[in-house]
CSV table of C-alpha atoms in Angstrom, one decimal:
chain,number,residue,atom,x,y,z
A,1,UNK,CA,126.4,-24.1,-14.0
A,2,UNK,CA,122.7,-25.6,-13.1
A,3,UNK,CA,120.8,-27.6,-15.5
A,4,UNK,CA,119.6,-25.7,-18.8
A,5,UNK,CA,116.3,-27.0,-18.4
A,6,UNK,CA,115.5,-25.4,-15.4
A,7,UNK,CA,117.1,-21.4,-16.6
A,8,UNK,CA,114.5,-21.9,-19.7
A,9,UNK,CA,112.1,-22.8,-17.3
A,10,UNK,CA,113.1,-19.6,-15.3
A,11,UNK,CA,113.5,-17.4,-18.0
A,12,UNK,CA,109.9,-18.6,-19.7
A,13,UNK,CA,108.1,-17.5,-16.3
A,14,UNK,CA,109.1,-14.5,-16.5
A,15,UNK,CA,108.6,-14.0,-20.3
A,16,UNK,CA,104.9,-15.5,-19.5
A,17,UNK,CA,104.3,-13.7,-16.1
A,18,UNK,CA,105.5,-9.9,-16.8
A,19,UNK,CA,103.1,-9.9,-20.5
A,20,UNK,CA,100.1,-10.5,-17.9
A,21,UNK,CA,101.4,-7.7,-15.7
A,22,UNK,CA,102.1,-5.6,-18.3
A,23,UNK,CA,99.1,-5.5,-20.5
A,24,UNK,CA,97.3,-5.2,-17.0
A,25,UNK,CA,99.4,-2.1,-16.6
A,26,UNK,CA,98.7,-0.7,-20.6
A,27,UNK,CA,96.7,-2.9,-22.8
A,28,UNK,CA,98.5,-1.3,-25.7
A,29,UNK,CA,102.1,-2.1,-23.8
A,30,UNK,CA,105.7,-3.0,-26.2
A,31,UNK,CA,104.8,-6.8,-25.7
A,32,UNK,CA,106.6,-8.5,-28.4
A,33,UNK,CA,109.0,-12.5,-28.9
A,34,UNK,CA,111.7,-11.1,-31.2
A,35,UNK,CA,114.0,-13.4,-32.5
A,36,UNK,CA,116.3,-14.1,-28.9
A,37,UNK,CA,114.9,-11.3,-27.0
A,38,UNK,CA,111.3,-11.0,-25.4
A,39,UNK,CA,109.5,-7.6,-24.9
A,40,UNK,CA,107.9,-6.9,-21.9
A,41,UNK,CA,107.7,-3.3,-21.8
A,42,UNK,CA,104.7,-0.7,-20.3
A,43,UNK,CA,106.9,2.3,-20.3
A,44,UNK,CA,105.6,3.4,-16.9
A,45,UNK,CA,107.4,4.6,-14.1
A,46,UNK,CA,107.8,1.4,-12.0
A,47,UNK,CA,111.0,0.7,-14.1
A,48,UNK,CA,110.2,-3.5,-13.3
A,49,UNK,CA,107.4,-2.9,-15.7
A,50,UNK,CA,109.6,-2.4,-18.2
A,51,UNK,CA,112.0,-5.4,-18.9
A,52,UNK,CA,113.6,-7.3,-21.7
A,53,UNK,CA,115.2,-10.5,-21.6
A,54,UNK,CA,117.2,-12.6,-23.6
A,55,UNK,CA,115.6,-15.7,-25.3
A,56,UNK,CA,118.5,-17.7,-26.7
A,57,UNK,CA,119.5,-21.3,-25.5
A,58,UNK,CA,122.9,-21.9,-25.3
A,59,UNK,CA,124.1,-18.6,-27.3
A,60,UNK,CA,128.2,-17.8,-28.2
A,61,UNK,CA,129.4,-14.6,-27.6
A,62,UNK,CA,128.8,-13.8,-31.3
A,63,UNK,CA,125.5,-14.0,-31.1
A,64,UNK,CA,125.3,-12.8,-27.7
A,65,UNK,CA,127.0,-10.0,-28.4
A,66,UNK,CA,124.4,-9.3,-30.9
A,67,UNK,CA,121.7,-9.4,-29.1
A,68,UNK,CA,123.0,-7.4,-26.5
A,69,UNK,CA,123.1,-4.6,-29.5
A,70,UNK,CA,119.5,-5.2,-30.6
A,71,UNK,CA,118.2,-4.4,-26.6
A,72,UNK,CA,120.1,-1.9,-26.0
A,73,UNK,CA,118.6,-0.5,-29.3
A,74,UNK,CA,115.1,-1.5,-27.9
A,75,UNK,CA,115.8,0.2,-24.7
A,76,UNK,CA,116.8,3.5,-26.5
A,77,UNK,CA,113.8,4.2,-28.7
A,78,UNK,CA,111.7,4.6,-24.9
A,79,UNK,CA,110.8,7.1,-22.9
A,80,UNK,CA,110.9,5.1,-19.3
A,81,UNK,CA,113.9,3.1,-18.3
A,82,UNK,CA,113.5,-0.4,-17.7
A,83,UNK,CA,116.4,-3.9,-17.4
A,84,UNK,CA,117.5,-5.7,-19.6
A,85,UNK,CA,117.8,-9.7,-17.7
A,86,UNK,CA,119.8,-11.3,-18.8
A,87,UNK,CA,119.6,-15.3,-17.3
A,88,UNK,CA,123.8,-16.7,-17.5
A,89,UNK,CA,123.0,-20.1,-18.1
A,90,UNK,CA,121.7,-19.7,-21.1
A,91,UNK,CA,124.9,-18.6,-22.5
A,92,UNK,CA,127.4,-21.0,-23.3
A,93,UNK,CA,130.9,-20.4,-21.2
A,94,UNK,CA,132.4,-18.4,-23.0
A,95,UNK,CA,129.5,-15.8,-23.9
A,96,UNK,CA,129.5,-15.4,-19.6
A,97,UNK,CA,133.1,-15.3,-19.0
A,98,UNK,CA,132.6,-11.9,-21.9
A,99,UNK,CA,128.9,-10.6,-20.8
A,100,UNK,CA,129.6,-7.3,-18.4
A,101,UNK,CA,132.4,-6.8,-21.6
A,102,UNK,CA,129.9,-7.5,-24.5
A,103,UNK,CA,126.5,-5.1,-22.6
A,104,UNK,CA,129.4,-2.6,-21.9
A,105,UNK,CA,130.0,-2.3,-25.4
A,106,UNK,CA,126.8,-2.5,-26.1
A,107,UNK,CA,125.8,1.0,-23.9
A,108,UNK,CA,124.4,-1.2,-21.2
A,109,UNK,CA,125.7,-0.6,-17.4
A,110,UNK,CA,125.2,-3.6,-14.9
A,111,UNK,CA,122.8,-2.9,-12.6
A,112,UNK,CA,122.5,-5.6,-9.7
A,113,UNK,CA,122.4,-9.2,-9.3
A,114,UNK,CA,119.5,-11.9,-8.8
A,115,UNK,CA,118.7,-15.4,-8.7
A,116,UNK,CA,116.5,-17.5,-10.5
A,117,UNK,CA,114.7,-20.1,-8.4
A,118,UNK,CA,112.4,-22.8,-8.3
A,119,UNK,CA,110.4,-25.9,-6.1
A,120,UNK,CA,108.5,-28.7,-6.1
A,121,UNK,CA,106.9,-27.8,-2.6
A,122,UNK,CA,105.4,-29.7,-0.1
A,123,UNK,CA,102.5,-29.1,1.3
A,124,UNK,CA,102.9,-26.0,3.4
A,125,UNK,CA,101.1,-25.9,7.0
A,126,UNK,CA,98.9,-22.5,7.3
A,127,UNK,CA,101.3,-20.1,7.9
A,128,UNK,CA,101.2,-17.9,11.0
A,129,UNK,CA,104.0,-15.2,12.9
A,130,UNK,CA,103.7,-13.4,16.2
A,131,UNK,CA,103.8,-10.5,15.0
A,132,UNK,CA,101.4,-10.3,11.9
A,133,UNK,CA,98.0,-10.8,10.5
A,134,UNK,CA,97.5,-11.5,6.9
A,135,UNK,CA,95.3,-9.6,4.3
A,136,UNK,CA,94.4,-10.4,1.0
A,137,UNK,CA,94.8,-7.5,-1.6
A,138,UNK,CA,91.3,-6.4,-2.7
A,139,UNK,CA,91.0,-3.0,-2.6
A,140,UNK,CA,92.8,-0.1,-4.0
A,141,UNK,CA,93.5,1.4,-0.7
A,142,UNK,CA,95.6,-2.3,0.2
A,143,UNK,CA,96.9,-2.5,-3.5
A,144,UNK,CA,98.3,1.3,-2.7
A,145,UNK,CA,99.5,-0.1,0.2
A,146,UNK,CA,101.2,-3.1,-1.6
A,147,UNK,CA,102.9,-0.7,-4.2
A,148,UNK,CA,104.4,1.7,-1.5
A,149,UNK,CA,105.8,-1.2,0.3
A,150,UNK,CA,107.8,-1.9,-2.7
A,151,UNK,CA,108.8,1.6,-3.4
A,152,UNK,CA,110.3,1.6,0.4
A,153,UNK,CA,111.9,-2.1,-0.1
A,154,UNK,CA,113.4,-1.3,-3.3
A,155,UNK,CA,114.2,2.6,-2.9
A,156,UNK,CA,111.4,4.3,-5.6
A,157,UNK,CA,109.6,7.0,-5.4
A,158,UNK,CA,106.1,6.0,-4.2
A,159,UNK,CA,104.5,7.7,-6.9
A,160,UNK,CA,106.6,5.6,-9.3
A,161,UNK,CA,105.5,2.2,-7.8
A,162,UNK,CA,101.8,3.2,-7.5
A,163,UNK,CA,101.8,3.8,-11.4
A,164,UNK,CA,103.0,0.3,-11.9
A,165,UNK,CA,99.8,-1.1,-9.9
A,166,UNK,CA,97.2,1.6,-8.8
A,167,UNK,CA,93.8,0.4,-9.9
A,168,UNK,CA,94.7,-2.8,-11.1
A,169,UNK,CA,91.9,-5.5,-11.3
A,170,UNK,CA,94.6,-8.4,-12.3
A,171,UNK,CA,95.8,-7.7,-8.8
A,172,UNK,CA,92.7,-7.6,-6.9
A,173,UNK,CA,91.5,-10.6,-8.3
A,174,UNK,CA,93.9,-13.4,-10.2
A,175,UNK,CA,97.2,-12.4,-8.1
A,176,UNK,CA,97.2,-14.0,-4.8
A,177,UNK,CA,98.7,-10.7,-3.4
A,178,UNK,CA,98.5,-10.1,1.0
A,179,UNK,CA,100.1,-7.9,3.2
A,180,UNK,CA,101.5,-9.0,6.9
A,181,UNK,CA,99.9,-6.2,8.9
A,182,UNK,CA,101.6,-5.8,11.9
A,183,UNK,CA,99.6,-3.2,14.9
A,184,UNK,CA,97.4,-2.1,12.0
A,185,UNK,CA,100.4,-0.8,9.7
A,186,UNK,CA,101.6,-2.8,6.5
A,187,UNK,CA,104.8,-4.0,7.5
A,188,UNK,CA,105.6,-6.4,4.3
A,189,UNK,CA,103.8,-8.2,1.0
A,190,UNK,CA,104.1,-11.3,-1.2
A,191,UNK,CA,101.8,-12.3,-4.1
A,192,UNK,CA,101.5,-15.4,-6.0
A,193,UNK,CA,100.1,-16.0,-9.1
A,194,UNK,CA,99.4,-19.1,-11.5
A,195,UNK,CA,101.2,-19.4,-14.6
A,196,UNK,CA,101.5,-22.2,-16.7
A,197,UNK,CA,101.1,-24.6,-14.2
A,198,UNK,CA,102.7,-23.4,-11.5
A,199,UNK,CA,102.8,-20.2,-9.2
A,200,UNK,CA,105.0,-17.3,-9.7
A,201,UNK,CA,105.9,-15.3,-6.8
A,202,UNK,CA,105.9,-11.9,-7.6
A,203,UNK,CA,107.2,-8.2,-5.6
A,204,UNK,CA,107.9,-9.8,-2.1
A,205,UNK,CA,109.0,-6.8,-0.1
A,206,UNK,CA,109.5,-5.5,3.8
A,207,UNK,CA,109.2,-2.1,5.0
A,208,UNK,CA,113.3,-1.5,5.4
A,209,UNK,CA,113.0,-1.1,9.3
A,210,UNK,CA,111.2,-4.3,9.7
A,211,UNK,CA,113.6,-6.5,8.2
A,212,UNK,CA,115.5,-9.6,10.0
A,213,UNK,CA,112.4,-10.6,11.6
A,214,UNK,CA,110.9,-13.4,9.4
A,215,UNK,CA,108.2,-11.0,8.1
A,216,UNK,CA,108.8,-11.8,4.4
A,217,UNK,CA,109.5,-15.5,5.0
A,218,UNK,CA,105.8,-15.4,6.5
A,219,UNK,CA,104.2,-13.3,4.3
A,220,UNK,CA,106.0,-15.6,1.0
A,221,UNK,CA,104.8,-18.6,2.9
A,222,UNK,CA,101.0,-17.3,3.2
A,223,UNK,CA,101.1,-16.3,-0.7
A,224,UNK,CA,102.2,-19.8,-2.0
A,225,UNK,CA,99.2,-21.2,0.7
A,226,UNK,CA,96.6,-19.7,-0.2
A,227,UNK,CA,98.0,-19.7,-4.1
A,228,UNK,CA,98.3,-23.1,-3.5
A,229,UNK,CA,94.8,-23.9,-2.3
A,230,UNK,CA,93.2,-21.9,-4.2
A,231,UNK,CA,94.7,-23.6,-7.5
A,232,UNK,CA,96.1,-26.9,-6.3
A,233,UNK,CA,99.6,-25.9,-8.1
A,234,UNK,CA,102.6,-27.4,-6.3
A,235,UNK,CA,105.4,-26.3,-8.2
A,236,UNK,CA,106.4,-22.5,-8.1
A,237,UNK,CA,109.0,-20.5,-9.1
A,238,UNK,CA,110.5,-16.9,-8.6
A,239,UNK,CA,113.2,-14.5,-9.4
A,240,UNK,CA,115.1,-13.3,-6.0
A,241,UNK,CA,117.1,-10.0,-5.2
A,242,UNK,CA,120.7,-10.6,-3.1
A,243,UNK,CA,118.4,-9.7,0.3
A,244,UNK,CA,115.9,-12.3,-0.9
A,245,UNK,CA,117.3,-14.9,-2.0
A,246,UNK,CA,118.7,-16.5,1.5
A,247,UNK,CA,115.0,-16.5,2.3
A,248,UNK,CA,113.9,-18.6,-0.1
A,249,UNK,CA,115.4,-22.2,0.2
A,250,UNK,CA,113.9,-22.7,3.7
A,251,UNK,CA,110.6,-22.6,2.2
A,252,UNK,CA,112.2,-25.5,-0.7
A,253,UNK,CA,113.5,-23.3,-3.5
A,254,UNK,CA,116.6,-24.4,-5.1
A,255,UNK,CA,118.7,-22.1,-7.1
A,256,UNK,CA,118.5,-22.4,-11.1
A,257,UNK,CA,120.2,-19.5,-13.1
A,258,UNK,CA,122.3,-16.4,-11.8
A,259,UNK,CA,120.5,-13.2,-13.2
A,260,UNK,CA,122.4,-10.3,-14.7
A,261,UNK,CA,120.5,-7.0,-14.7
A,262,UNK,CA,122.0,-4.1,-17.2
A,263,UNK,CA,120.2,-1.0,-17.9
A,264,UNK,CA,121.1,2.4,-20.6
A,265,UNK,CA,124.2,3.6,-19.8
A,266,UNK,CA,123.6,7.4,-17.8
């Protein structure tokens, strides 16, 4: 088990980060702090839009199990599926060892793993690869771009991902969001964006044939940079997939909280 400190700190990024992206998504969004379980929810179809996760420091399996309930019965009354994340180290031992038991019950399936993460960086030299030349997001053609590299990283529809950031302003202007263009094709993406003093990275994802050759590494590094520069924020944190999260400690991220993701039972 890491340090409680830094899963709340993990798990208040993303309470903080995903109610900017999703009232950029649907100002009239499900964004709501229950008791022990925080709303984030557009209902779109980019499913990462819509997310829930549990609040509670140091809950028992009582009230685990409880809450567990409560999202599920969130999750139910929409018309979009979403996660529910679900951050281990906030539970007490013996609210993990029952979790997968206790969201089972609860009509929740497990979904997939991730890692919580977090650095105090040093300063980062500007980055560069062979292969690639970086482009800030500004348009909607690039930010079109930016959401179908996701849907090929992650396996969605490209219709689905575009809903989740077509014609976005947020993105074109307060997200530090670029795309490593490699022989004039968008090959992979990483954004950055400030958030409570410090930067969040946010959808880091390479085109599936393009992977195992440091493209997201460089296009992660040239987010934090220019997020960095442009805000003077050292400290920066993220929320990494299994194919991620090796990636991530050579630019200084250490691990914080294992991340359980659960969605509606089919």
């Amino acid at each position: 088990m890491h340090r409680r400190a830094d899963s709340v700190e993990s798990m208040e990024q993303l309470a903080l980060v995903w109610r900017a992206m999703v009232l950029d998504r649907d100002p009239r969004a499900d964004v709501r702090d229950l008791p022990g379980i925080a709303v984030r929810w557009a209902d779109c179809r980019f499913v990462f839009w819509n997310c829930l996760t549990l609040t509670d420091v140091g809950a028992d399996a009582g009230l685990m199990r409880q809450r567990l309930g409560e999202a599920a019965r969130v999750m139910r009354a929409k018309r979009r599926p979403g996660f529910l994340w679900v951050f281990e180290d906030l539970l007490d031992e013996r609210a993990r060892a029952g979790l997968d038991e206790a969201a089972d019950a609860a009509g929740l399936a497990y979904a997939f793993p991730g890692t919580g993460m977090a650095g105090d960086l040093p300063p980062l030299p500007e980055p560069a690869h062979p292969d690639l030349t970086f482009v800030r997001v500004t348009d909607d053609e690039q930010l079109r771009a930016y959401a179908d590299l996701n849907a090929r990283a992650y396996g969605f529809p490209p219709e689905d991902a575009r809903d989740g950031l077509a014609g976005s302003a947020l993105w074109k202007s307060e997200v530090h969001a670029y795309l490593g263009v490699r022989d004039g094709v968008p090959v992979t993406c990483a954004a950055t964006v400030a958030a409570q003093g410090r930067l969040f990275v946010i959808l880091v994802a390479t085109d599936p044939e393009c992977e195992r050759r440091g493209y997201g590494e460089a296009v992660t590094r040239k987010a934090l940079y220019e997020g960095a520069r442009a805000t003077g924020l050292t400290r920066a944190t993220l929320h990494a997939t299994v194919a991620g999260a090796p990636v991530y400690p050579r630019i200084g991220f250490e691990p914080n909280s294992p991340l359980r993701f659960y969605g509606l039972k089919g």
